[in-house]
Amino acid sequence: MTAFGFEVFATDGAARLGRVHTAHGPMDTPAFMPVGTAATVKAMTPESVASTGAQTILGNTYHLMLRPGAERVGRLGGLHEFMNWRGPILTDSGGFQVMSLAKLRKMSEEGVAFQSHIDGSRHLLTPERSMEIQNLLDADITMAFDECTPFPATPEQAAESMRLSMRWARRSRAAFVDRPGYGLFGIVQGGVYPDLRAESAEALCGIGFDGYAIGGLAVGEGQELMFQTLDVTTPLLPADRPRYLMGVGKPSDIIGAVLRGVDMFDCVMPTRSGRTAQAFTRRGTVNLRNARHQDDPRPLSENCACPACRNYSRAYLHHLIRSEEILGPMLLTWHNIQFYQDVMRGLRAAIAEGRVRQFAAQALADEALGDIEPL
Amino acid sequence: MTAFGFEVFATDGAARLGRVHTAHGPMDTPAFMPVGTAATVKAMTPESVASTGAQTILGNTYHLMLRPGAERVGRLGGLHEFMNWRGPILTDSGGFQVMSLAKLRKMSEEGVAFQSHIDGSRHLLTPERSMEIQNLLDADITMAFDECTPFPATPEQAAESMRLSMRWARRSRAAFVDRPGYGLFGIVQGGVYPDLRAESAEALCGIGFDGYAIGGLAVGEGQELMFQTLDVTTPLLPADRPRYLMGVGKPSDIIGAVLRGVDMFDCVMPTRSGRTAQAFTRRGTVNLRNARHQDDPRPLSENCACPACRNYSRAYLHHLIRSEEILGPMLLTWHNIQFYQDVMRGLRAAIAEGRVRQFAAQALADEALGDIEPL
């Protein structure tokens, strides 16, 4: 069994080209991990997800603990077996989603008591239970249980929240079942306050994790403040461990974060957009519901290898969306995941060749051109 | 360019093993053609449809003329190009769907005036316009424009309706644009009345078609009356032309009709069932929404080559359905189309080996066993 680990092959400024090793195989970084909330990347088969080059997918502890249930997934052989995903799986801790339940939850030092949004049943999520669930799910990468500090938050609120997360991080570390090839990541909190981020990073490094996530960003603070926070946070994290920016983001967010030394990303954007007729292209997003596509025989993207671009016209994709045909979300999700993987592949090649800043500049320039002209 | 044609390789009683040749390739018969109403077999990519062994799919004139519009599909290169289906396509005439509009339509000798169910726009469908639309769609097999006689109908109603369809069949033949590899099928009507079926078959043979469909069945008359009607109808149709039973049906309907000399079938049942959690198996249909599947690690069918059966448990399929995940309809539709194609493959092999009656008896015996026991 492979030990969990991280290699760095090349750096270009702060950007790193690397590889995470897990029990279920490697993940080349910088990596984008598609989100498979309820044990499926929505509207995709696992084979299609893998065909885009995606190596790792995400599962959500909150959703899976409620349905089908962590113990059930465990009895059925774990999440890889259950959903037929043979590569690495990262699960979140459940903290983020539980926090967003608002009136249905109650927090304490112990953890979070909440009611299921599905059937109203009562549950308690603690660092220990979160570790147990992620172990039952057989996650290659387990996330420490934390509170995602809301934005905006006063320095006092952010500090209190962050320190609770650090106490929970210590309990997560203690409860984590260490197995060869399986890793546990801590999550840096502290809002947009550099001193709190530093305090959090120091606390986590003191506990010691297999990787370090940066949480509490992409929650409304905007790209500039997010980048400023990364600028002061990533240098505080160990160079020999992967860095994961949670829930991010748009392609330009990802590219900017890679320039600042982040290695891993996840976001529902490509999948959710695919289900709402939004397609990512090098020249920005395209809304295929728009009537201007109805007679357009051109592919969505000329240089994309996904089936939506290889086999169909914009006119056909538009028709599928207007007709509310399932194949519309299927093809657009596939395309968007392919697009994200192509961006990551481009970033990895650029880092290897020492031209990541040029790559980033070109991507921004392409996007600024806007979508191709109507016919 | 291949000429449109039909070969019979073997017979076993009335059952025939054959091949239809079209401009877009062959179709081995007996054949089941999945329905792709709005230029997509719902929840499937064309590659997945083809992987099941399906060679021909259906398109619906009514839906396509309204959205995206026949002229638009024509400008975009026809239906094969538009939806990326490289095999044969059969289109219906629009008659059946227009008739079901009830209050929104008005019939005359000329044709049917109706309002779109999408936007209320007014349209006139005549034999001539139906031929024009199916030509624009580039259908390999065009269906004559007819009225599907409702059930029940008095002998007088059935006769009047059938004779109108025969006049429309003559106008369809005259308006059909004959191209190499493209065929036009007439449709026998006459309800459940043998003399009317005979009159209709004689009228159509007098006009001359590339194939003969049997319409107006599977509309509520029941399997026994359907088989009785086939018993008196198929012997009246030319042995050297394919016979197509429209809109049929359950596996046992298809098997019984093949025993009576029918070569081609279509039905929404496998696709529609797949979207409502119903899976076909040799031991009957299984409702995967049922809680008894929630912990069942066994595949849906042991001997099925589709991804739903190869890669997943009943527990996972159940989870997808309960979670309303798109992958549920995707996998169950795939399975159901695979199941139907496997039945057709079995029928073809059995006819070739002169044991089609044994095959039919075994299929009925298997189905009578009912679904496998709960764990």
XYZ file of C-alpha atoms in Angstrom:
750
model
C 0.000 0.000 0.000
C 1.330 3.416 -0.985
C 2.012 5.803 1.849
C 0.133 9.084 1.692
C 2.498 11.730 0.437
C 3.248 14.726 -1.715
C 6.077 15.330 -4.170
C 6.984 18.664 -5.715
C 8.582 18.291 -9.149
C 9.000 21.913 -10.125
C 8.221 25.412 -8.954
C 7.646 28.610 -10.924
C 7.517 31.522 -8.538
C 5.184 30.354 -5.799
C 3.403 27.931 -8.162
C 4.189 24.263 -7.718
C 3.963 21.214 -9.966
C 3.426 18.142 -7.828
C 1.741 14.878 -7.139
C -0.297 13.668 -4.192
C -0.084 9.915 -3.548
C -3.071 8.168 -2.011
C -4.355 4.653 -1.384
C -6.377 4.933 -4.594
C -3.697 6.359 -6.823
C -2.061 9.676 -7.606
C -3.387 13.166 -8.151
C -1.278 15.525 -10.256
C -1.273 19.066 -8.948
C -2.398 21.774 -9.428
C -5.623 19.738 -9.458
C -9.298 20.514 -9.742
C -11.544 17.962 -8.034
C -15.125 17.732 -9.357
C -17.795 17.632 -6.675
C -19.788 14.426 -6.282
C -22.007 15.525 -3.405
C -24.345 12.549 -3.066
C -22.006 9.835 -4.356
C -22.349 11.009 -7.968
C -20.896 13.863 -9.972
C -24.279 15.144 -11.103
C -25.279 14.134 -14.655
C -22.013 12.247 -15.249
C -20.896 8.641 -15.219
C -17.600 8.053 -13.373
C -16.093 6.924 -16.689
C -16.968 10.300 -18.238
C -15.504 12.160 -15.267
C -12.288 10.164 -15.535
C -12.146 10.720 -19.313
C -11.678 14.456 -18.713
C -8.476 13.807 -16.780
C -10.013 14.346 -13.335
C -8.241 12.055 -10.868
C -9.920 12.892 -7.556
C -13.529 13.672 -6.752
C -15.213 15.076 -3.670
C -17.942 13.567 -1.536
C -19.972 15.502 1.025
C -20.146 14.117 4.537
C -23.330 15.997 5.373
C -25.304 14.639 2.417
C -23.942 11.122 2.618
C -24.473 10.745 6.379
C -28.146 11.547 5.873
C -28.648 9.563 2.653
C -27.778 6.750 2.142
C -26.041 6.872 5.566
C -22.357 6.430 6.373
C -22.803 3.023 8.018
C -24.694 1.804 4.932
C -21.965 3.020 2.581
C -19.448 1.323 4.862
C -21.333 -1.990 4.720
C -21.484 -1.688 0.934
C -17.690 -1.438 0.719
C -17.087 2.298 0.987
C -17.676 5.172 -1.378
C -15.282 4.008 -4.129
C -17.074 0.699 -4.435
C -20.533 2.201 -3.943
C -20.222 4.805 -6.713
C -17.634 2.990 -8.852
C -14.970 5.679 -8.572
C -11.590 3.967 -8.524
C -9.411 7.055 -8.002
C -8.874 9.107 -4.849
C -11.840 10.595 -2.998
C -11.726 13.604 -0.708
C -14.592 14.157 1.693
C -15.383 17.389 3.449
C -16.051 17.303 7.179
C -19.729 18.227 7.070
C -18.968 21.453 8.924
C -19.548 23.819 6.035
C -22.954 22.418 5.077
C -24.177 22.067 8.636
C -23.350 25.736 9.299
C -25.502 26.765 6.369
C -28.584 25.112 7.894
C -29.127 28.334 9.917
C -32.222 27.772 12.066
C -31.987 23.982 11.985
C -28.654 23.812 13.868
C -27.234 24.512 17.319
C -23.514 24.888 17.949
C -21.558 24.103 21.080
C -17.992 23.295 22.048
C -18.906 19.641 21.558
C -20.050 20.066 17.948
C -23.159 20.887 15.961
C -26.627 19.477 16.604
C -28.874 19.748 13.567
C -31.975 18.508 11.863
C -31.881 16.784 8.486
C -33.211 18.886 5.594
C -34.596 15.630 4.146
C -36.707 14.191 6.958
C -36.175 16.418 10.003
C -34.311 13.690 11.915
C -31.883 14.912 14.611
C -28.116 14.431 14.356
C -24.979 15.504 16.183
C -21.835 16.173 14.220
C -18.616 16.410 16.220
C -14.963 16.152 15.216
C -15.015 12.541 16.373
C -18.201 11.637 14.481
C -16.970 13.430 11.365
C -13.748 11.371 11.445
C -15.786 8.194 11.929
C -18.064 9.012 9.009
C -15.206 9.882 6.658
C -13.517 6.641 7.653
C -16.690 4.671 6.894
C -16.864 6.432 3.536
C -13.245 5.326 2.934
C -12.077 8.840 2.016
C -8.463 8.986 0.850
C -8.363 12.553 2.092
C -10.287 13.373 5.256
C -10.914 16.968 6.238
C -10.724 18.136 9.847
C -14.062 19.248 11.304
C -14.229 23.034 11.404
C -16.478 26.027 11.395
C -16.418 28.013 8.181
C -16.293 31.579 9.480
C -18.931 33.673 7.722
C -18.125 36.860 5.830
C -18.257 39.552 6.956
C -17.080 38.859 10.511
C -15.514 41.204 13.036
C -11.948 40.375 14.139
C -13.423 39.139 17.443
C -15.951 36.876 15.734
C -13.335 35.555 13.311
C -10.880 34.879 16.133
C -13.429 33.071 18.285
C -14.573 30.967 15.349
C -11.017 30.177 14.256
C -9.940 29.141 17.757
C -12.910 26.798 18.049
C -11.881 25.282 14.698
C -8.342 24.823 16.012
C -9.618 22.956 19.088
C -11.746 20.840 16.752
C -8.696 20.295 14.513
C -6.819 18.813 17.475
C -9.746 16.524 18.277
C -9.988 15.574 14.578
C -6.304 14.641 14.517
C -6.751 12.523 17.647
C -9.824 10.730 16.295
C -8.530 10.172 12.753
C -7.889 6.499 11.993
C -4.478 6.562 10.345
C -4.123 3.998 7.566
C -1.399 3.771 4.898
C -2.326 5.891 1.901
C -4.974 7.870 3.791
C -4.400 11.474 4.814
C -5.948 14.092 7.090
C -5.951 17.792 6.190
C -6.230 20.680 8.625
C -8.094 23.851 7.616
C -6.708 27.335 8.151
C -9.388 29.818 9.207
C -9.200 33.425 10.386
C -11.332 35.284 7.856
C -9.557 38.119 6.061
C -7.324 38.966 9.046
C -3.631 38.199 8.443
C -2.784 37.842 12.153
C -5.596 35.351 12.654
C -4.560 33.385 9.558
C -1.010 33.271 10.946
C -2.237 32.110 14.345
C -4.345 29.418 12.684
C -1.549 28.198 10.400
C 0.808 27.989 13.362
C -1.707 26.049 15.437
C -2.284 23.537 12.630
C 1.408 23.083 11.896
C 1.877 22.412 15.582
C -0.678 19.601 15.414
C 0.706 18.295 12.133
C -1.396 17.305 9.121
C -0.845 15.559 5.783
C -2.057 18.627 3.948
C -3.370 22.098 4.692
C -6.571 23.613 3.407
C -7.458 27.272 3.347
C -11.082 27.632 4.360
C -13.457 30.523 4.804
C -12.715 32.090 1.421
C -14.941 32.451 -1.638
C -17.751 33.331 0.758
C -18.422 36.823 -0.569
C -15.166 38.666 0.110
C -14.295 39.023 -3.586
C -11.283 37.945 -5.594
C -8.954 40.763 -4.511
C -9.405 40.136 -0.792
C -9.172 36.393 -1.398
C -5.836 36.813 -3.184
C -4.553 39.137 -0.432
C -5.445 36.527 2.160
C -3.680 33.818 0.153
C -0.634 36.064 -0.156
C -0.270 36.131 3.618
C -1.362 32.529 4.255
C 0.326 30.147 1.818
C 3.878 31.210 2.812
C 3.050 30.061 6.350
C 2.193 26.530 5.245
C 4.795 23.724 4.993
C 6.309 23.530 1.507
C 6.276 19.741 1.589
C 2.538 19.370 2.089
C -0.268 19.969 -0.443
C -2.349 23.137 -0.093
C -6.032 23.082 -0.838
C -8.245 26.134 -1.397
C -11.736 24.934 -0.549
C -14.756 25.751 -2.719
C -12.832 27.760 -5.339
C -13.776 28.757 -7.948
C -13.926 30.555 -11.286
C -11.025 29.759 -13.646
C -9.418 33.132 -12.903
C -9.682 32.465 -9.150
C -7.926 29.146 -9.600
C -5.198 30.539 -11.818
C -4.524 33.373 -9.360
C -4.419 30.943 -6.446
C -1.997 28.636 -8.262
C 0.301 31.640 -8.762
C 0.134 32.021 -4.966
C 1.142 28.421 -4.244
C -2.159 26.532 -3.983
C -2.234 22.930 -5.255
C -5.817 21.691 -4.987
C -9.279 23.056 -5.707
C -12.909 22.022 -5.724
C -16.058 23.874 -6.700
C -19.609 23.095 -7.786
C -19.351 25.799 -10.448
C -18.605 23.621 -13.508
C -21.254 21.041 -12.611
C -23.929 23.464 -11.419
C -23.361 25.765 -14.396
C -23.667 22.783 -16.701
C -27.153 22.137 -15.364
C -28.186 25.751 -15.942
C -27.041 26.118 -19.560
C -23.803 27.957 -18.699
C -20.727 26.709 -20.528
C -17.160 27.720 -19.775
C -14.897 28.634 -22.681
C -11.524 30.323 -22.953
C -13.481 33.406 -23.952
C -15.683 33.389 -20.890
C -19.011 31.764 -20.108
C -21.686 31.229 -22.733
C -25.393 30.948 -21.945
C -26.687 28.356 -24.404
C -30.309 29.178 -23.647
C -29.814 32.425 -25.566
C -31.691 32.481 -28.902
C -28.603 33.668 -30.775
C -27.357 30.060 -30.754
C -30.418 28.524 -32.414
C -28.964 28.411 -35.939
C -25.266 28.311 -35.040
C -23.587 25.239 -36.586
C -20.265 25.915 -34.818
C -19.067 23.877 -31.877
C -19.118 25.408 -28.413
C -15.298 25.366 -28.345
C -13.027 24.592 -31.285
C -10.224 23.048 -29.270
C -12.109 21.019 -26.689
C -12.005 17.215 -26.729
C -15.315 16.709 -24.875
C -18.244 15.132 -26.744
C -20.341 18.317 -26.529
C -17.711 20.093 -28.625
C -16.612 17.207 -30.827
C -20.045 15.976 -31.855
C -22.570 18.793 -31.689
C -23.334 22.331 -32.769
C -24.251 25.238 -30.532
C -27.653 25.002 -32.232
C -28.134 21.448 -30.976
C -27.002 22.262 -27.431
C -29.413 25.218 -27.469
C -32.198 22.912 -28.649
C -31.524 20.446 -25.820
C -31.659 23.232 -23.235
C -34.864 24.723 -24.630
C -36.463 21.277 -24.801
C -35.381 20.519 -21.220
C -33.746 17.324 -22.396
C -31.487 15.549 -19.877
C -28.761 15.284 -22.504
C -28.327 19.074 -22.253
C -27.067 19.051 -18.633
C -25.167 15.840 -19.377
C -23.184 17.363 -22.244
C -22.652 20.796 -20.672
C -21.488 19.298 -17.380
C -19.081 17.075 -19.289
C -17.794 20.067 -21.219
C -17.351 22.217 -18.119
C -15.439 19.521 -16.253
C -13.305 19.004 -19.347
C -12.686 22.750 -19.520
C -11.582 22.901 -15.895
C -9.288 19.896 -16.348
C -7.808 21.513 -19.461
C -7.058 24.649 -17.451
C -5.303 22.539 -14.816
C -3.369 20.621 -17.462
C -2.328 23.942 -18.989
C -1.200 25.230 -15.602
C 0.834 22.094 -14.904
C 2.553 22.290 -18.304
C 3.242 25.995 -17.821
C 4.773 25.466 -14.376
C 6.957 22.670 -15.752
C 8.190 25.054 -18.444
C 8.576 28.080 -16.182
C 5.973 30.184 -17.969
C 3.045 30.113 -15.570
C 2.782 33.912 -15.401
C 2.525 34.097 -19.206
C -0.088 31.357 -19.126
C -2.105 33.302 -16.575
C -1.825 36.536 -18.555
C -2.944 34.799 -21.740
C -5.927 33.212 -20.012
C -7.068 36.583 -18.700
C -6.563 38.175 -22.128
C -8.569 35.406 -23.840
C -11.398 35.793 -21.365
C -11.428 39.559 -21.870
C -12.134 39.033 -25.598
C -15.609 37.749 -24.742
C -17.525 35.038 -26.508
C -17.193 34.524 -30.262
C -19.355 36.726 -32.454
C -22.849 35.678 -33.434
C -23.054 34.302 -36.973
C -25.382 4.713 -52.292
C -27.137 1.545 -51.082
C -30.630 0.988 -52.421
C -33.316 0.705 -49.757
C -34.160 -2.940 -49.363
C -34.955 -5.917 -47.193
C -33.411 -9.389 -47.125
C -34.825 -12.401 -45.309
C -32.114 -14.836 -44.226
C -34.187 -17.391 -42.345
C -37.709 -18.072 -41.185
C -38.983 -20.075 -38.227
C -42.732 -20.464 -38.518
C -43.941 -16.948 -39.320
C -40.902 -15.357 -37.616
C -38.254 -13.907 -39.913
C -34.564 -13.143 -39.546
C -33.677 -10.315 -41.894
C -31.897 -7.091 -42.606
C -33.174 -3.709 -43.759
C -30.701 -1.716 -45.852
C -30.813 2.077 -45.687
C -28.744 5.066 -46.737
C -27.253 5.142 -43.230
C -26.506 1.460 -42.866
C -28.263 -1.781 -42.038
C -30.776 -2.763 -39.398
C -30.904 -6.416 -38.385
C -34.422 -7.663 -37.799
C -36.360 -8.370 -35.662
C -35.317 -4.923 -34.428
C -36.319 -2.649 -31.592
C -35.818 1.048 -32.341
C -35.385 3.333 -29.293
C -37.441 6.513 -29.424
C -35.578 9.808 -29.748
C -38.584 12.130 -29.764
C -36.927 15.543 -29.735
C -33.661 14.601 -31.488
C -32.327 12.784 -28.418
C -32.998 9.411 -26.846
C -33.786 10.861 -23.440
C -30.941 10.648 -20.883
C -28.614 8.881 -23.339
C -25.709 9.876 -25.548
C -25.891 8.429 -29.080
C -22.700 6.473 -28.313
C -24.419 4.804 -25.370
C -27.481 3.982 -27.471
C -25.271 2.437 -30.151
C -23.294 0.481 -27.535
C -26.442 -1.499 -26.682
C -26.651 -2.793 -30.245
C -29.479 -0.479 -31.318
C -29.008 0.351 -35.001
C -32.005 2.567 -35.761
C -33.689 5.247 -33.689
C -36.974 7.090 -34.087
C -37.626 10.796 -34.384
C -41.036 12.424 -33.974
C -42.220 14.702 -36.742
C -44.695 16.517 -34.502
C -42.122 17.470 -31.866
C -39.359 18.297 -34.296
C -41.517 20.461 -36.593
C -42.409 22.613 -33.591
C -38.963 22.672 -31.975
C -36.355 23.221 -33.365
C -38.343 23.256 -36.655
C -37.913 21.024 -39.709
C -36.435 23.751 -41.891
C -33.865 24.531 -39.187
C -32.868 20.868 -38.868
C -32.621 20.762 -42.658
C -30.309 23.806 -42.731
C -28.168 22.203 -40.036
C -27.629 19.103 -42.191
C -30.540 16.875 -41.212
C -31.307 14.902 -38.099
C -28.306 12.530 -38.271
C -25.886 15.428 -38.321
C -27.901 17.501 -35.829
C -28.064 14.814 -33.128
C -24.924 12.884 -34.112
C -26.705 9.620 -34.877
C -24.895 7.946 -37.765
C -27.220 4.952 -38.208
C -30.677 4.814 -39.767
C -33.448 7.076 -38.499
C -37.168 6.417 -38.842
C -39.561 9.305 -38.379
C -43.244 9.002 -37.688
C -45.637 11.088 -39.752
C -46.872 13.357 -36.981
C -50.357 11.923 -37.359
C -50.429 9.981 -34.117
C -49.314 12.865 -31.915
C -51.488 15.440 -33.629
C -54.549 13.244 -33.085
C -53.838 13.144 -29.372
C -54.052 16.935 -29.111
C -57.856 16.556 -28.779
C -59.276 20.072 -28.475
C -56.330 21.778 -30.118
C -56.827 20.121 -33.535
C -59.300 20.139 -36.414
C -59.382 17.381 -39.019
C -60.457 17.590 -42.644
C -59.867 15.692 -45.862
C -56.925 18.025 -46.459
C -55.160 17.177 -43.199
C -55.049 18.304 -39.581
C -54.944 21.897 -38.383
C -53.591 22.205 -34.865
C -52.072 24.477 -32.288
C -48.629 23.881 -30.835
C -48.610 22.635 -27.233
C -45.465 24.732 -26.742
C -46.479 28.216 -27.846
C -50.010 27.934 -29.272
C -48.819 28.701 -32.833
C -51.037 27.367 -35.638
C -49.922 24.644 -38.048
C -51.396 22.488 -40.794
C -50.151 18.944 -41.211
C -51.081 17.235 -44.459
C -49.657 14.183 -46.198
C -47.654 16.527 -48.418
C -46.289 18.599 -45.533
C -45.489 15.470 -43.525
C -43.453 14.112 -46.463
C -41.686 17.461 -46.798
C -40.820 17.564 -43.089
C -39.549 13.984 -42.993
C -37.431 14.746 -46.057
C -35.983 17.833 -44.361
C -35.223 15.685 -41.313
C -33.423 13.251 -43.664
C -35.329 10.221 -42.357
C -34.111 6.930 -43.832
C -37.590 5.553 -43.249
C -40.516 7.906 -43.772
C -43.961 6.984 -42.533
C -47.090 7.738 -44.536
C -49.392 10.316 -42.937
C -52.354 8.567 -41.350
C -54.982 8.768 -38.680
C -54.452 6.377 -35.789
C -57.964 5.019 -35.262
C -58.879 5.236 -31.589
C -59.968 2.235 -29.542
C -62.749 1.417 -29.111
C -64.264 2.365 -32.472
C -67.401 1.044 -34.154
C -66.896 -0.771 -37.474
C -68.261 2.327 -39.230
C -65.875 4.680 -37.425
C -62.928 2.352 -38.021
C -63.803 2.010 -41.712
C -64.201 5.743 -42.255
C -60.918 6.468 -40.454
C -59.056 3.714 -42.312
C -60.312 4.873 -45.730
C -59.192 8.431 -45.013
C -55.760 7.023 -44.071
C -55.673 5.100 -47.362
C -56.390 8.297 -49.355
C -53.655 10.009 -47.326
C -51.342 7.052 -48.002
C -51.789 7.591 -51.753
C -51.041 11.316 -51.367
C -48.013 10.438 -49.178
C -46.663 8.095 -51.843
C -47.120 10.794 -54.516
C -45.398 13.463 -52.412
C -42.517 11.297 -51.119
C -39.164 12.350 -52.530
C -37.616 9.051 -53.593
C -33.850 8.915 -53.041
C -31.555 5.876 -53.091
C -31.431 4.267 -49.677
C -34.542 6.052 -48.430
C -37.853 4.215 -47.984
C -41.526 5.013 -47.426
C -43.751 2.782 -45.306
C -47.535 2.544 -45.547
C -49.596 1.948 -42.399
C -52.359 -0.645 -42.197
C -55.337 0.570 -40.182
C -58.796 -0.907 -39.591
C -58.957 -1.272 -35.830
C -59.689 -4.795 -34.594
C -61.848 -5.669 -37.615
C -60.277 -8.333 -39.863
C -62.197 -7.272 -42.987
C -61.085 -3.670 -42.572
C -57.470 -4.740 -41.991
C -57.682 -6.801 -45.175
C -59.150 -3.882 -47.133
C -56.397 -1.606 -45.806
C -53.587 -4.057 -46.571
C -54.919 -4.518 -50.103
C -55.156 -0.777 -50.666
C -51.582 -0.217 -49.485
C -50.178 -3.098 -51.539
C -51.925 -1.584 -54.522
C -50.103 1.690 -53.973
C -46.807 -0.051 -53.216
C -44.510 0.778 -50.314
C -40.977 -0.126 -49.185
C -42.362 -1.527 -45.965
C -45.655 -1.966 -44.172
C -46.520 -0.828 -40.690
C -49.393 -2.031 -38.586
C -50.915 0.951 -36.827
C -53.760 1.468 -34.419
C -52.687 -1.276 -32.012
C -51.388 -1.040 -28.442
C -54.034 1.643 -27.892
C -55.952 -0.164 -25.167
C -57.239 -3.284 -26.909
C -55.046 -5.652 -24.884
C -52.472 -8.223 -25.906
C -54.920 -10.954 -26.934
C -56.861 -8.761 -29.351
C -53.600 -7.292 -30.637
C -52.246 -10.774 -31.393
C -55.536 -11.777 -33.052
C -55.327 -8.714 -35.269
C -51.729 -9.523 -36.170
C -52.760 -13.102 -36.972
C -55.131 -11.849 -39.669
C -52.971 -8.937 -40.872
C -49.362 -10.015 -41.303
C -50.215 -12.836 -43.763
C -51.705 -10.180 -46.055
C -48.471 -8.194 -46.237
C -45.770 -8.859 -48.862
C -43.190 -11.354 -47.623
C -40.357 -9.398 -49.206
C -41.009 -6.165 -47.324
C -40.324 -5.371 -43.646
C -43.284 -5.229 -41.265
C -43.360 -2.727 -38.464
C -45.672 -2.830 -35.439
C -45.853 0.776 -34.273
C -45.599 1.750 -30.611
C -45.162 -1.812 -29.283
C -44.427 -2.645 -26.539
C -43.699 -4.831 -23.526
C -41.137 -7.595 -24.145
C -43.912 -10.220 -24.260
C -45.809 -8.127 -26.837
C -42.724 -7.972 -29.020
C -41.948 -11.668 -28.714
C -45.536 -12.605 -29.584
C -45.521 -10.253 -32.559
C -42.237 -11.659 -33.861
C -43.826 -15.125 -33.740
C -46.533 -13.616 -35.972
C -44.112 -12.265 -38.557
C -43.360 -8.706 -37.419
C -39.840 -7.364 -38.027
C -39.652 -3.912 -36.447
C -40.794 -2.272 -33.216
C -40.575 0.997 -31.323
C -41.872 2.039 -27.943
C -41.166 4.668 -25.279
C -41.503 2.008 -22.591
C -37.798 1.277 -21.946
C -36.832 4.958 -21.926
C -39.857 6.254 -20.017
C -39.616 3.429 -17.475
C -35.949 4.211 -16.996
C -36.878 7.736 -15.932
C -39.419 6.459 -13.400
C -37.214 3.907 -11.611
C -38.634 0.877 -13.462
C -36.031 -1.574 -14.721
C -36.709 -4.474 -17.062
C -35.213 -7.855 -16.222
C -35.795 -11.377 -17.466
C -37.816 -11.875 -14.306
C -40.084 -8.914 -14.940
C -39.867 -5.249 -14.007
C -38.221 -4.049 -10.808
C -39.094 -0.761 -9.100
C -35.797 0.519 -7.745
C -37.481 3.158 -5.592
C -38.649 0.356 -3.306
C -36.872 0.368 0.096
C -36.101 -3.342 -0.136
C -33.178 -2.453 -2.426
C -31.451 -0.045 -0.033
C -28.904 -2.538 1.302
C -28.802 -4.930 -1.657
C -25.226 -5.291 -2.974
C -26.313 -7.426 -5.946
C -26.445 -6.085 -9.484
C -29.802 -5.411 -11.095
C -29.198 -8.270 -13.573
C -26.405 -10.810 -13.394
C -26.045 -11.312 -17.132
C -26.436 -7.793 -18.470
C -23.522 -5.962 -20.069
C -24.825 -2.434 -19.406
C -22.917 -0.182 -16.980
C -25.807 -0.115 -14.490
C -25.412 -3.871 -14.035
C -21.659 -4.153 -14.476
C -20.623 -1.344 -12.139
C -23.272 -0.796 -9.493
C -25.388 -2.444 -6.836
C -29.162 -2.280 -6.526
C -28.451 -0.292 -3.352
C -26.629 2.391 -5.347
C -29.303 2.588 -8.055
C -31.908 2.905 -5.287
C -29.859 5.697 -3.693
C -29.671 7.595 -7.006
C -33.440 7.355 -7.473
C -34.207 8.470 -3.913
C -31.741 11.340 -4.210
C -33.260 12.381 -7.557
C -29.826 12.269 -9.134
C -29.713 12.494 -12.950
C -27.411 9.466 -13.052
C -30.380 7.332 -11.939
C -32.440 7.883 -15.117
C -29.227 7.748 -17.149
C -28.255 4.295 -15.888
C -31.766 2.817 -15.843
C -32.526 4.047 -19.359
C -29.251 2.553 -20.543
C -30.091 -0.728 -18.856
C -33.615 -0.858 -20.286
C -32.436 -0.187 -23.836
C -29.747 -2.825 -23.361
C -32.385 -5.252 -22.108
C -34.610 -4.670 -25.131
C -31.670 -5.070 -27.505
C -30.679 -8.301 -25.738
C -34.219 -9.621 -26.245
C -33.995 -8.792 -29.966
C -30.558 -10.396 -30.231
C -31.954 -13.486 -28.536
C -34.884 -13.583 -30.936
C -32.606 -13.270 -33.965
C -30.337 -16.075 -32.747
C -33.348 -18.262 -31.979
C -34.879 -17.740 -35.426
C -31.537 -18.547 -37.048
C -31.457 -21.800 -35.073
C -35.122 -22.699 -35.569
C -36.017 -22.511 -31.873
C -37.932 -19.253 -31.635
C -40.978 -20.901 -30.011
C -38.769 -22.379 -27.281
C -37.134 -18.979 -26.798
C -40.558 -17.367 -26.401
C -41.727 -20.034 -23.950
C -38.585 -19.631 -21.855
C -38.930 -15.846 -21.770
C -42.518 -16.149 -20.514
C -41.477 -18.760 -17.931
C -38.629 -16.552 -16.674
C -40.917 -13.576 -16.354
C -43.476 -15.651 -14.453
C -40.843 -16.400 -11.776
C -40.962 -12.774 -10.675
C -38.076 -10.701 -9.419
C -35.254 -12.255 -7.374
C -35.891 -12.618 -3.655
C -35.020 -9.831 -1.227
C -31.771 -10.463 0.631
